[in-house]
Each structure stands twice: as C-alpha cells, then as structure tokens.
Short mmCIF file of C-alpha atoms and ligand atoms in Angstrom, two decimals:
data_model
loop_
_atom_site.label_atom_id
_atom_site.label_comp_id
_atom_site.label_asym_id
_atom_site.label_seq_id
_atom_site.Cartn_x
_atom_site.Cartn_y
_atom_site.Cartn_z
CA UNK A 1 -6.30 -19.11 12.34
CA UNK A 2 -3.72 -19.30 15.41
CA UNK A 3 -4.67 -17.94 18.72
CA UNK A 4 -3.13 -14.60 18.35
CA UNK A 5 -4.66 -14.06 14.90
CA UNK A 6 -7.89 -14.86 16.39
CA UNK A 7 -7.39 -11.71 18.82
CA UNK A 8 -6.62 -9.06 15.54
CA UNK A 9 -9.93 -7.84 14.32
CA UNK A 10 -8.80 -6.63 10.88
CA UNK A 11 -7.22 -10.11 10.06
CA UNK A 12 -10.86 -11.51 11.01
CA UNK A 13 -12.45 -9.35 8.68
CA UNK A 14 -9.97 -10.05 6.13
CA UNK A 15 -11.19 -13.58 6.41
CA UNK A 16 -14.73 -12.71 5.62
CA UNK A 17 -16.21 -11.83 9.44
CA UNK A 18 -18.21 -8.48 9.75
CA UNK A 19 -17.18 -6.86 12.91
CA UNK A 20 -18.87 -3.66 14.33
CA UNK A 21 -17.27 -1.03 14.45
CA UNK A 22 -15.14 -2.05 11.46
CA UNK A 23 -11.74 -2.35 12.22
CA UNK A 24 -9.55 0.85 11.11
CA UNK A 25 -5.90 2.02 10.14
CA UNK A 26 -4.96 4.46 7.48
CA UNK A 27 -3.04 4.60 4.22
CA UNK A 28 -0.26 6.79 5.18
CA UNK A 29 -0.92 6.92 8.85
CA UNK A 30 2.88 7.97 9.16
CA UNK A 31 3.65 10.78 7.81
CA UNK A 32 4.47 14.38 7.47
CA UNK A 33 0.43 15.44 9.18
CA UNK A 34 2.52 14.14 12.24
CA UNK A 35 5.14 16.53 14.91
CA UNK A 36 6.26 12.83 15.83
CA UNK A 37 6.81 12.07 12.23
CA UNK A 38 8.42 15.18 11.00
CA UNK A 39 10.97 15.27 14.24
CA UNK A 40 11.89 11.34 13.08
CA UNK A 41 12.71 12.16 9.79
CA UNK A 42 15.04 15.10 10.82
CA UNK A 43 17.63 12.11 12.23
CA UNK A 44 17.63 10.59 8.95
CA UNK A 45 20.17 11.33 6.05
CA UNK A 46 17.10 11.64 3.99
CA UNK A 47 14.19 9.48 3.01
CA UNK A 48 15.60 6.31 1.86
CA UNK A 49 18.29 6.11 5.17
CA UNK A 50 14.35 6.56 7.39
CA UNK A 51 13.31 3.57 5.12
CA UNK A 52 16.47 1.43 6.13
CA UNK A 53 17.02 2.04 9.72
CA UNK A 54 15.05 0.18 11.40
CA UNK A 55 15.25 2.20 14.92
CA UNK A 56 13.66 4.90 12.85
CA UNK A 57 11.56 2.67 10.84
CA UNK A 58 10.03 0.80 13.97
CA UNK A 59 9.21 4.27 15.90
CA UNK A 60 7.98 5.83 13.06
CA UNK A 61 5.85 2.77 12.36
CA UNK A 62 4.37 2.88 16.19
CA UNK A 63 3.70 6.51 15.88
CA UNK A 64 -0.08 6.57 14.54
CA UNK A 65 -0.62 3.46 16.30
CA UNK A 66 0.15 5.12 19.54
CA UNK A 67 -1.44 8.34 18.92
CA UNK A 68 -4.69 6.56 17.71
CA UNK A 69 -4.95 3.01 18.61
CA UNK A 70 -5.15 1.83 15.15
CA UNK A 71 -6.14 -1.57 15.04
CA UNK A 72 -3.61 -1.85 11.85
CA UNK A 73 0.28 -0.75 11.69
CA UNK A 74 1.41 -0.70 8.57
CA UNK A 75 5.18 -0.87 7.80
CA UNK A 76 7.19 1.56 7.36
CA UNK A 77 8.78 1.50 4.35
CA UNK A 78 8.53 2.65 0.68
CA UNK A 79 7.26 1.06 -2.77
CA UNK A 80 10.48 2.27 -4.58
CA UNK A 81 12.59 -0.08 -1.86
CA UNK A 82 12.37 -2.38 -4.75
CA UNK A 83 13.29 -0.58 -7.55
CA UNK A 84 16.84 0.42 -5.36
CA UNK A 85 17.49 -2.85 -4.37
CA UNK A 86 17.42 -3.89 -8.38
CA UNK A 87 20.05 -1.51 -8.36
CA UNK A 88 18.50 1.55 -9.50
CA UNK A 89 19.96 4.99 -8.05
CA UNK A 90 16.56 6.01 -6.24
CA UNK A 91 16.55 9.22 -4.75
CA UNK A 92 13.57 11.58 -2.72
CA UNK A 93 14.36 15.08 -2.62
CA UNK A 94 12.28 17.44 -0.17
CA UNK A 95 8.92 18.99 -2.15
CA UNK A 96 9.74 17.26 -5.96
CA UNK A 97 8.99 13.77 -4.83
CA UNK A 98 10.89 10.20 -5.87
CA UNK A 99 13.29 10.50 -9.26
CA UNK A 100 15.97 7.69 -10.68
CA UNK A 101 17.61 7.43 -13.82
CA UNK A 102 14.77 6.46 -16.69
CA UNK A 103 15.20 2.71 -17.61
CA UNK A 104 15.50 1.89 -21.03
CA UNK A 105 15.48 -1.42 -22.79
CA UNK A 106 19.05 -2.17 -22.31
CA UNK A 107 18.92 -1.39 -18.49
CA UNK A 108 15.89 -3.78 -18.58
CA UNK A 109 18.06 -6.50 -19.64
CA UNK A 110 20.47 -6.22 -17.30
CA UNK A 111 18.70 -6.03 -14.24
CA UNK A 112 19.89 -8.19 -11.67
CA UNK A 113 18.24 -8.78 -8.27
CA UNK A 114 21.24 -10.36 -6.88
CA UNK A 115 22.22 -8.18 -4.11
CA UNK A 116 17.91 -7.34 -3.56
CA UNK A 117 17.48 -8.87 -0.23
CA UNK A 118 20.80 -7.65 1.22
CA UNK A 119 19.53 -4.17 0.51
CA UNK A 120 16.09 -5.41 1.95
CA UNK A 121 17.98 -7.04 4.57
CA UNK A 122 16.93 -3.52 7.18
CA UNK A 123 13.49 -3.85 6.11
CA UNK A 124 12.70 -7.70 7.71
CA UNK A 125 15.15 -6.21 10.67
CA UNK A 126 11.70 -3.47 10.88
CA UNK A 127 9.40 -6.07 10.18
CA UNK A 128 10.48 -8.49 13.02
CA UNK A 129 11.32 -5.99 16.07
CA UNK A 130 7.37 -4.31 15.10
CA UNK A 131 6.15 -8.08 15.31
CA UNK A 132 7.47 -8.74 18.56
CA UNK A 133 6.54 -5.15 19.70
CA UNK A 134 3.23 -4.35 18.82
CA UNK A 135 -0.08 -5.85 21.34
CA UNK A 136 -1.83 -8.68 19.84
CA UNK A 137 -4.23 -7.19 18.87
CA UNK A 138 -2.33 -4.82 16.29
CA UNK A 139 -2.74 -6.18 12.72
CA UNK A 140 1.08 -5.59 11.34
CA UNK A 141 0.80 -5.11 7.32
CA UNK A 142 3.95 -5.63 4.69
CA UNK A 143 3.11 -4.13 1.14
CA UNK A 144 4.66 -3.31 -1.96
CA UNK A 145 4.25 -1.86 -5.26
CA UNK A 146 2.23 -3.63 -7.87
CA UNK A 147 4.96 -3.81 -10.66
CA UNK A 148 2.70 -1.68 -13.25
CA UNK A 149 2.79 1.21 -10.41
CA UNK A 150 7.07 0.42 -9.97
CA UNK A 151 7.96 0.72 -13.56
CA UNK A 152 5.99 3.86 -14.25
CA UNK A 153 8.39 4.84 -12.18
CA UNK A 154 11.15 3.34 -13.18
CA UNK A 155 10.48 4.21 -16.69
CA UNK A 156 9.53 7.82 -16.59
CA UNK A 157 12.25 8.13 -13.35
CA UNK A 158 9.81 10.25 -11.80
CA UNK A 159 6.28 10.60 -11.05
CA UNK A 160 4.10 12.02 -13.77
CA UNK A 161 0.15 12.88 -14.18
CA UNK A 162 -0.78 10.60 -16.39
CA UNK A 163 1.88 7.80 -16.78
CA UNK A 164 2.53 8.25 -20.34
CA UNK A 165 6.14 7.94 -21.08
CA UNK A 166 5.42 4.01 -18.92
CA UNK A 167 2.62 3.50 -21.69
CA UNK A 168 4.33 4.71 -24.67
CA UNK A 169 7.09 2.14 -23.73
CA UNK A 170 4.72 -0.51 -23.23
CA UNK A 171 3.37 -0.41 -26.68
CA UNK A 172 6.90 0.18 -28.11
CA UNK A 173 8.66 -2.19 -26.55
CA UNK A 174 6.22 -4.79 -25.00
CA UNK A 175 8.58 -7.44 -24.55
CA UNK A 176 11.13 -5.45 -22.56
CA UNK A 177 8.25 -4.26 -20.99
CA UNK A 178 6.66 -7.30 -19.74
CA UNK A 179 10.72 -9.01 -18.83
CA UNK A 180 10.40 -5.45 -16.47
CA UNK A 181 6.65 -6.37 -15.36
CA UNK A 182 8.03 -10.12 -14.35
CA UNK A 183 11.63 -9.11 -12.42
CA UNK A 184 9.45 -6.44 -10.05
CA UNK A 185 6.73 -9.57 -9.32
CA UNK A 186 9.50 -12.19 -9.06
CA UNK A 187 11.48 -9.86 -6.58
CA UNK A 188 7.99 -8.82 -4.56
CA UNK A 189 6.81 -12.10 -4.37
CA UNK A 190 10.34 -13.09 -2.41
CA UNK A 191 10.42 -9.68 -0.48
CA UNK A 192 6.46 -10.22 0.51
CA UNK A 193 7.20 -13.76 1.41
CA UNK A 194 10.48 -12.39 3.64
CA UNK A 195 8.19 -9.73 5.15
CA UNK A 196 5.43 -12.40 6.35
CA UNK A 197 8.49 -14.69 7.34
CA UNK A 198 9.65 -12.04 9.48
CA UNK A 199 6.38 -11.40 11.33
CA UNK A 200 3.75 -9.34 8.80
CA UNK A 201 0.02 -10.80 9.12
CA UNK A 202 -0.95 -9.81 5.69
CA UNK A 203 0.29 -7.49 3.34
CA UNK A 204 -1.06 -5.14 0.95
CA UNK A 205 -0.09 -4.39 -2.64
CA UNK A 206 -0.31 -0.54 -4.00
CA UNK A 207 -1.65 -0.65 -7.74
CA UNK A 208 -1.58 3.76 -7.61
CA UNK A 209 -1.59 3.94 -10.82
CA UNK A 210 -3.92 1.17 -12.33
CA UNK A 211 -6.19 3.94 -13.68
CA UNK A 212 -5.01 5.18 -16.74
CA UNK A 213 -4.92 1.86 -18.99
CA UNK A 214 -7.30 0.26 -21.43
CA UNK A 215 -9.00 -2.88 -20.57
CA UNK A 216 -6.86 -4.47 -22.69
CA UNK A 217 -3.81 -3.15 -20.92
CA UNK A 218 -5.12 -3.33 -17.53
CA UNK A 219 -5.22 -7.20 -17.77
CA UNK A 220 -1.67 -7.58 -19.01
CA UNK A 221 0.00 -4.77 -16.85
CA UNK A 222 -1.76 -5.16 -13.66
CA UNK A 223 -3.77 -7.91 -13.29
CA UNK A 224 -1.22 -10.82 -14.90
CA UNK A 225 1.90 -9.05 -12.67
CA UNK A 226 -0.26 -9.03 -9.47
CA UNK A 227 -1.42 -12.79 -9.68
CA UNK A 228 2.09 -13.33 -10.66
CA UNK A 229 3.39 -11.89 -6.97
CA UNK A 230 -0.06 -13.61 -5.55
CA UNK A 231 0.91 -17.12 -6.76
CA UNK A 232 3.98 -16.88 -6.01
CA UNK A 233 3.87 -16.24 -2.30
CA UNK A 234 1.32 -19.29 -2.24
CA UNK A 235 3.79 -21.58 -4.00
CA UNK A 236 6.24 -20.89 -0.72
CA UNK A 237 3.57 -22.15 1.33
CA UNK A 238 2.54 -18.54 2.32
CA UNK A 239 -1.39 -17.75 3.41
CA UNK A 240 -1.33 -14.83 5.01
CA UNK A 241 -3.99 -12.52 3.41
CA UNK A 242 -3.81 -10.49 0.63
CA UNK A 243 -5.08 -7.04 0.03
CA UNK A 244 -4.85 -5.82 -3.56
CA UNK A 245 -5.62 -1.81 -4.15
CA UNK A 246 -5.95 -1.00 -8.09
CA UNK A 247 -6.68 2.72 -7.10
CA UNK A 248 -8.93 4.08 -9.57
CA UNK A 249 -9.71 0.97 -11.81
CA UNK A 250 -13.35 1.80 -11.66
CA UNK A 251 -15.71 -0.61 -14.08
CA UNK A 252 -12.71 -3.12 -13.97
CA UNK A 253 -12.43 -3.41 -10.28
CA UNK A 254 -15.16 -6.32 -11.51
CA UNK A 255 -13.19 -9.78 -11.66
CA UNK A 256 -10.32 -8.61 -10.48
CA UNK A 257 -10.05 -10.60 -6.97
CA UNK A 258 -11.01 -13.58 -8.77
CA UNK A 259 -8.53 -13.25 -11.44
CA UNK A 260 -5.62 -11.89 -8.95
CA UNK A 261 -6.64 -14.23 -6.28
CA UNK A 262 -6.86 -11.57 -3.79
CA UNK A 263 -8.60 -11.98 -0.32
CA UNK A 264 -9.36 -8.29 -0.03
CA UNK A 265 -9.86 -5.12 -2.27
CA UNK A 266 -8.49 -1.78 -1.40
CA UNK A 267 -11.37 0.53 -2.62
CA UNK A 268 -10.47 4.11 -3.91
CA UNK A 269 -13.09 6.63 -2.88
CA UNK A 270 -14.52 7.32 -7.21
CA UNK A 271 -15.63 3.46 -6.65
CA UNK A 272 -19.91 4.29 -6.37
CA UNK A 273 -20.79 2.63 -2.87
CA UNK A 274 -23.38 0.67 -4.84
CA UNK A 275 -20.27 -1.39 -6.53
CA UNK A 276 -18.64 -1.60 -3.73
CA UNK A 277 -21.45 -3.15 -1.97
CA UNK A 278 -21.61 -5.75 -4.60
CA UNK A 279 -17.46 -6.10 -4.81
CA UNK A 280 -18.22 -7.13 -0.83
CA UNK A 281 -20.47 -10.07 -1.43
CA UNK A 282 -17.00 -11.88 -2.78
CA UNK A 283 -15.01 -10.75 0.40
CA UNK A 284 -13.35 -8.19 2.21
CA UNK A 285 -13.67 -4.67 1.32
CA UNK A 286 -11.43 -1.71 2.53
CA UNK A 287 -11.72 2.07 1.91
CA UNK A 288 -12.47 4.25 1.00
CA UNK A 289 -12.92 8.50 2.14
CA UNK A 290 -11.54 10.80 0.53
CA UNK A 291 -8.49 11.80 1.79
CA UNK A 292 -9.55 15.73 1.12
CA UNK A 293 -12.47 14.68 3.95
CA UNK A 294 -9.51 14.85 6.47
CA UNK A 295 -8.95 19.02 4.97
CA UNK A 296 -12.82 20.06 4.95
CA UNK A 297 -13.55 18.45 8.78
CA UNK A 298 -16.63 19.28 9.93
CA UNK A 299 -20.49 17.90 8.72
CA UNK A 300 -18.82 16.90 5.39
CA UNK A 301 -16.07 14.61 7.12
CA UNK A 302 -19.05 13.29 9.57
CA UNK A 303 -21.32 12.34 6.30
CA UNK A 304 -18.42 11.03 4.28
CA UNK A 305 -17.87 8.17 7.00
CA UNK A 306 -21.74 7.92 7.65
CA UNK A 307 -22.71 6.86 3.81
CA UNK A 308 -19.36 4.67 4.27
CA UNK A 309 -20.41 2.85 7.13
CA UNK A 310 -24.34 3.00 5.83
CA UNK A 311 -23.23 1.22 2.56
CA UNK A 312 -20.53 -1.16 4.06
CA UNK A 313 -21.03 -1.66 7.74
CA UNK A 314 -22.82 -4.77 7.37
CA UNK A 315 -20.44 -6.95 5.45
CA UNK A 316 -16.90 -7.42 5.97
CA UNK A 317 -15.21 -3.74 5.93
CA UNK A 318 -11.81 -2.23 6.96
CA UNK A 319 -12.64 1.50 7.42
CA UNK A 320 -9.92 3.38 5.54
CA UNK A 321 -9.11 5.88 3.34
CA UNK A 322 -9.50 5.70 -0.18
CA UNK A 323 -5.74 7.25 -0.84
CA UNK A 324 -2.93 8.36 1.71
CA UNK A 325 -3.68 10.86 4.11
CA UNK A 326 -2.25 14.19 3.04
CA UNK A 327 0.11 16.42 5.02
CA UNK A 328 -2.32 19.40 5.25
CA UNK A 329 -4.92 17.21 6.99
CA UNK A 330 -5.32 18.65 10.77
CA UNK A 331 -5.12 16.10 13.58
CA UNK A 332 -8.28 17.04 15.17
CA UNK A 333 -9.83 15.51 12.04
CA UNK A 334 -8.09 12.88 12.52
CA UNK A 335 -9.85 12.44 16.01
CA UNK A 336 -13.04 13.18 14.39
CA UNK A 337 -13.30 10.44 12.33
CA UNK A 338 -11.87 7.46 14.64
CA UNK A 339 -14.71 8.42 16.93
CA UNK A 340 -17.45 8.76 14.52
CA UNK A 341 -16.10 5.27 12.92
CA UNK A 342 -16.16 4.04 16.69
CA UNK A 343 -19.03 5.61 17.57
CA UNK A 344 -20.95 4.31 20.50
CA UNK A 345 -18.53 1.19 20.50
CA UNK A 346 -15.58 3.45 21.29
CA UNK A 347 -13.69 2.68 24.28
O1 LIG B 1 1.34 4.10 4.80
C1 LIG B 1 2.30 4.21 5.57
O2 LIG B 1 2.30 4.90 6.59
C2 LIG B 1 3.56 3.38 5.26
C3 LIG B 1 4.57 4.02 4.48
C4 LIG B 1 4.41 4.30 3.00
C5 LIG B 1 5.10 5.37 2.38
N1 LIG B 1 4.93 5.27 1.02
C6 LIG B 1 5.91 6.38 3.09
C7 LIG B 1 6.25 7.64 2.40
C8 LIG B 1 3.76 3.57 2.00
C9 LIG B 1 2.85 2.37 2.10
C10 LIG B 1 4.10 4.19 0.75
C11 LIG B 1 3.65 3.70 -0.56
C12 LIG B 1 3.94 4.46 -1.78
N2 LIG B 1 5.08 5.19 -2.07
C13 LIG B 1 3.11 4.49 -2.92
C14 LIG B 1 1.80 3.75 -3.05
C15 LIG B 1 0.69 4.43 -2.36
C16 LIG B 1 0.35 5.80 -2.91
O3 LIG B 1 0.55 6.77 -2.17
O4 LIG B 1 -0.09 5.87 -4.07
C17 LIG B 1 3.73 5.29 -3.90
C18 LIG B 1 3.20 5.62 -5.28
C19 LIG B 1 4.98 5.70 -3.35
C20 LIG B 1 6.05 6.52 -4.02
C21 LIG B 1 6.30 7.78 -3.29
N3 LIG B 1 6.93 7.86 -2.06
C22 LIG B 1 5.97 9.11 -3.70
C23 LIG B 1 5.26 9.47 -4.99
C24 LIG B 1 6.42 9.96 -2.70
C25 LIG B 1 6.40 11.45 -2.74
C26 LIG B 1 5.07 12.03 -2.43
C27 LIG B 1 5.04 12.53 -1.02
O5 LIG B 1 4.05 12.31 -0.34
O6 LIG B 1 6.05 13.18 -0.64
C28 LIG B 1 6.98 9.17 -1.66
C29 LIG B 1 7.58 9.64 -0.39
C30 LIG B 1 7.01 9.10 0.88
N4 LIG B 1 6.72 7.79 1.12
C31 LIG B 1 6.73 9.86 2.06
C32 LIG B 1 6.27 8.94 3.03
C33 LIG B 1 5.89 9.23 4.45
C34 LIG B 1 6.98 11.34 2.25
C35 LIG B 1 8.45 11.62 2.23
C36 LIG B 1 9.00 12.40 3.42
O7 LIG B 1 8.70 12.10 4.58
O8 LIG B 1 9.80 13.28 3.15
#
C-alpha cells in the first residue's frame, strides 16, 4: 500500500484490517436530504448536465464529506452514465425517475461504444480535481452499474418493481441478452479502469437489482458479467479494491466474492447478521441499516447501529447503509448515527 493509502482507514479495512470505530460513508450521501444538494442541482439543466459538469459534480461530491467528515467520498455520478454514453437517449425527469427508449434485439446489435469515453470524458475531469482535492485521509470511490442492474434498465427503459420485462427478454432472447450483458462489462471495465487512472482508490459496483433471479440466472446475469468487469480491470494492471453490492441476493450472497473475485461485499440490510458474520471471515464487509432507520430516529436508529456494530465490529467492517439514504431522512439523524458509530472514539 503507498504512503497515502496507508493514511485512508476505509482502504485499510478494505484490505482485511479491523479498525475501531469502523470507518463510515453512505450510499447516497449526496442527495436531495441535503439544502447544499438541492441548491446545486438548481444550476444544472437537469440531472444528467449535474452528472457531467464537473464544477457541479466535484462540490456536490464534497458536500456530505464536509458536512460530516465522512471518511469515504463517493463520486458523483450516475449508473445510467453508461447506458448514455452507448448512445442511448437517457433522460431523469423530476418525481418519475430515469426512462430511455426500450432496447430491443436489433438495438442490441448495434450498439457501439465508440464515442463512450468522450461522453465519460467530464466524469475522469470529476474524478481527478476530487483526487487532488480531498485530505488524505478521504477514501475517494468510482462505481458503476453491474450490467444485470444497467440493462433492466435499458430493456424495460424505465425502472420497474420487479424487473420483469429484463427477465422475459432474457429467456427469449438469451443470446442478445448476454451480447448486452458483455458490451455494459466491456465498457465498465474501461470506464472503472479510467476512473482509478484518474485518481479513485477503489470503486464499487451497484448490483440493485440482483434479487429477483433464480440461482440459475443469478450466476449467468450477475455473477459471470461482474467477474467479467473484475478481470478485466486486473488484466490492465489495476488493484485497487473492489466492492461488489448484489443488494438483496440473500442465500446466494454465499460464493459470490470468490466467484466474482471481489475484495469486499456491500451487504443489504435483509442479509441476517449471523451470515454476514460468516460472509466477513473471507474479507471486508460493508452495510448495512436500513435506510428507513434514518426516518424513525430515535431508540430504533440507536439499536439498528448497536446490533450492527455488536455483530460486525470486530472484523473488518465499513459502517454503511444497506441502500441509499432517502430524501425524507432528517439531518439530525444523520448526526445521530455518525456519533453513535463514533461513539467514544469520536473526535
Ligand atoms: O451515492 C452517491 O452519493 C453518488 C451518486 C449516485 C447517484 N446514483 C446519484 C443520483 C450513485 C452511486 C447512484 C447509483 C444508482 N443510480 C443506482 C444504484 C444504487 C441504487 O440506488 O440502487 C441506480 C439503480 C441508479 C439509477 C437511478 N438514478 C434512479 C432509479 C434514480 C431515480 C430515483 C431517485 O432517487 O430519484 C436516479 C437519480 C439519482 N441518482 C439521484 C441522485 C442524487 C436523484 C436525482 C435528482 O437529484 O433529481
């Protein structure tokens, strides 16, 4: 590890140290809970020109960190970049969420990631002004979409409950299908590779959606894509850490850092604190309160980090959420849990 990594707690927990108190950021740490956040966004065209500016993207980025003294920033950026820079017309309109046009087999085929990283190009410009910004002691994460999570997007062109217009086309077209799976991995593994190039420490890969498939399915939509992206950024030579979150995977969360190759598993907060103990014997673990926690407040928030730390504390843990922080959650809670996570440590 080189002397400046060796001053970033998280990245010494993500290669297998226990630290006490934990180290801590959150999934969605900026965001619409913010003032900061929501004044921000009103000097962008809309969500995708906040994405690709990197003025906005780098304060936005620094917001939570400088609010809360996260020991993680996480960039700020979106999973449907990708998806946009394959050429797809992504758009977010306020209160109905991300929508394209719905790929079909034909569109498939003609993907072309040609003109990818000159559409990425404003996200590395982020990545390397937050490097040379942030203290040393600030973890910076990169991430992406796990391709499953992208093309249930890009299939259904919006998001949907239960993902089943990405799993009808799956079984109806499972070539097309897994040509879509391999251009979204191909193109991450470049853009995560860029993103550590340009200053990230580790990155993190978003599997939202890995709970609604089969066993079967599960190994061929997310776990072949993901050690797709993963062996690809270690055939460029790249080590910098990787967290993989298959939110919701439950009973196959087991063997899937071994057969991903991930360093570290982002834990969603159904995953029984018994498992997750057991998950943490093979490395890093990092989760996992329920986001609602942040709503209630109060002796519920309080015990939800307790049996966290109780369960996880002594092995290697990143205290986090076990989803993104919604915009309803007060700041105050906020507060509460950094200092119960801190506890008597907190300075
Ligand atoms: O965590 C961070 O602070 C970094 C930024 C970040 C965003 N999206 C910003 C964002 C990250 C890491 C993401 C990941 C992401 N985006 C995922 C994976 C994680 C997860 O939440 O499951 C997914 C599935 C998306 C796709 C997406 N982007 C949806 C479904 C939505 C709409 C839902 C919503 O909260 O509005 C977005 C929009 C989005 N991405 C917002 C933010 C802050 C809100 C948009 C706004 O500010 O108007």
């Amino acid at each position: 590890m080189s002397g400046i990594q060796a001053q970033k707690a998280m990245m010494r927990v993500l290669k297998g140290e226990t630290l006490s108190p934990p180290p801590l950021w959150m999934m969605r740490q900026a965001g619409r809970y913010l003032p900061e956040y929501r004044e921000t966004r009103k000097q962008a065209k809309n969500f995708l020109d906040l994405c690709y500016s990197p003025d906005l993207a780098v304060e936005v980025t620094h917001q939570p960190i400088r609010r809360f003294g996260f020991d993680a920033a996480i960039l700020f950026s979106d999973i449907l970049v990708v998806p946009h820079a394959l050429g797809r017309d992504v758009t977010f309109s306020e209160g109905s969420g991300p929508a394209m046009p719905p790929i079909d087999a034909d569109g498939i085929h003609a993907l072309s990631d040609v003109k990818a990283h000159e559409v990425l190009a404003p996200v590395y410009e982020t990545v390397r002004r937050l490097a040379a910004e942030l203290a040393a002691e600030t973890t910076l994460i990169g991430f992406c979409g796990a391709p499953w999570t992208v093309a249930t997007y890009m299939i259904a062109g919006h998001g949907t409950p239960d993902q089943a217009p990405a799993r009808l086309f799956a079984y109806r077209e499972p070539a097309a299908f897994e040509r879509l799976l391999d251009v979204i991995a191909d193109l991450s593994a470049e853009y995560l590779f860029r993103q550590v190039q340009a200053g990230a420490d580790c990155v993190q890969i978003f599997d939202s959606w890995a709970s609604v498939l089969d066993d079967e399915s599960f190994a061929r939509f997310c776990i072949r894509p993901v050690r797709r992206i993963i062996d690809g950024l270690r055939a460029r030579g790249c080590t910098a850490p990787v967290i993989a979150f298959p939110k919701g995977a439950s009973a196959l969360y087991q063997g899937y850092r071994e057969a991903t190759r991930a360093d570290a598993l982002g834990l969603d907060w159904t995953m029984p604190l018994g498992m997750a103990r057991d998950l943490q014997k093979e490395g890093a673990v990092q989760g996992n309160l329920d986001p609602l926690l942040l709503i209630a407040g109060g002796d519920a928030l309080d015990h939800g980090v307790d049996r966290i730390l109780q369960a996880l504390g002594s092995g290697p843990l990143i205290f986090n959420l076990g989803h993104g922080i919604t915009p309803q959650a007060p700041i105050s809670n906020v507060t509460r849990m950094i200092k119960r996570v801190r506890g008597a440590n907190a300075g």
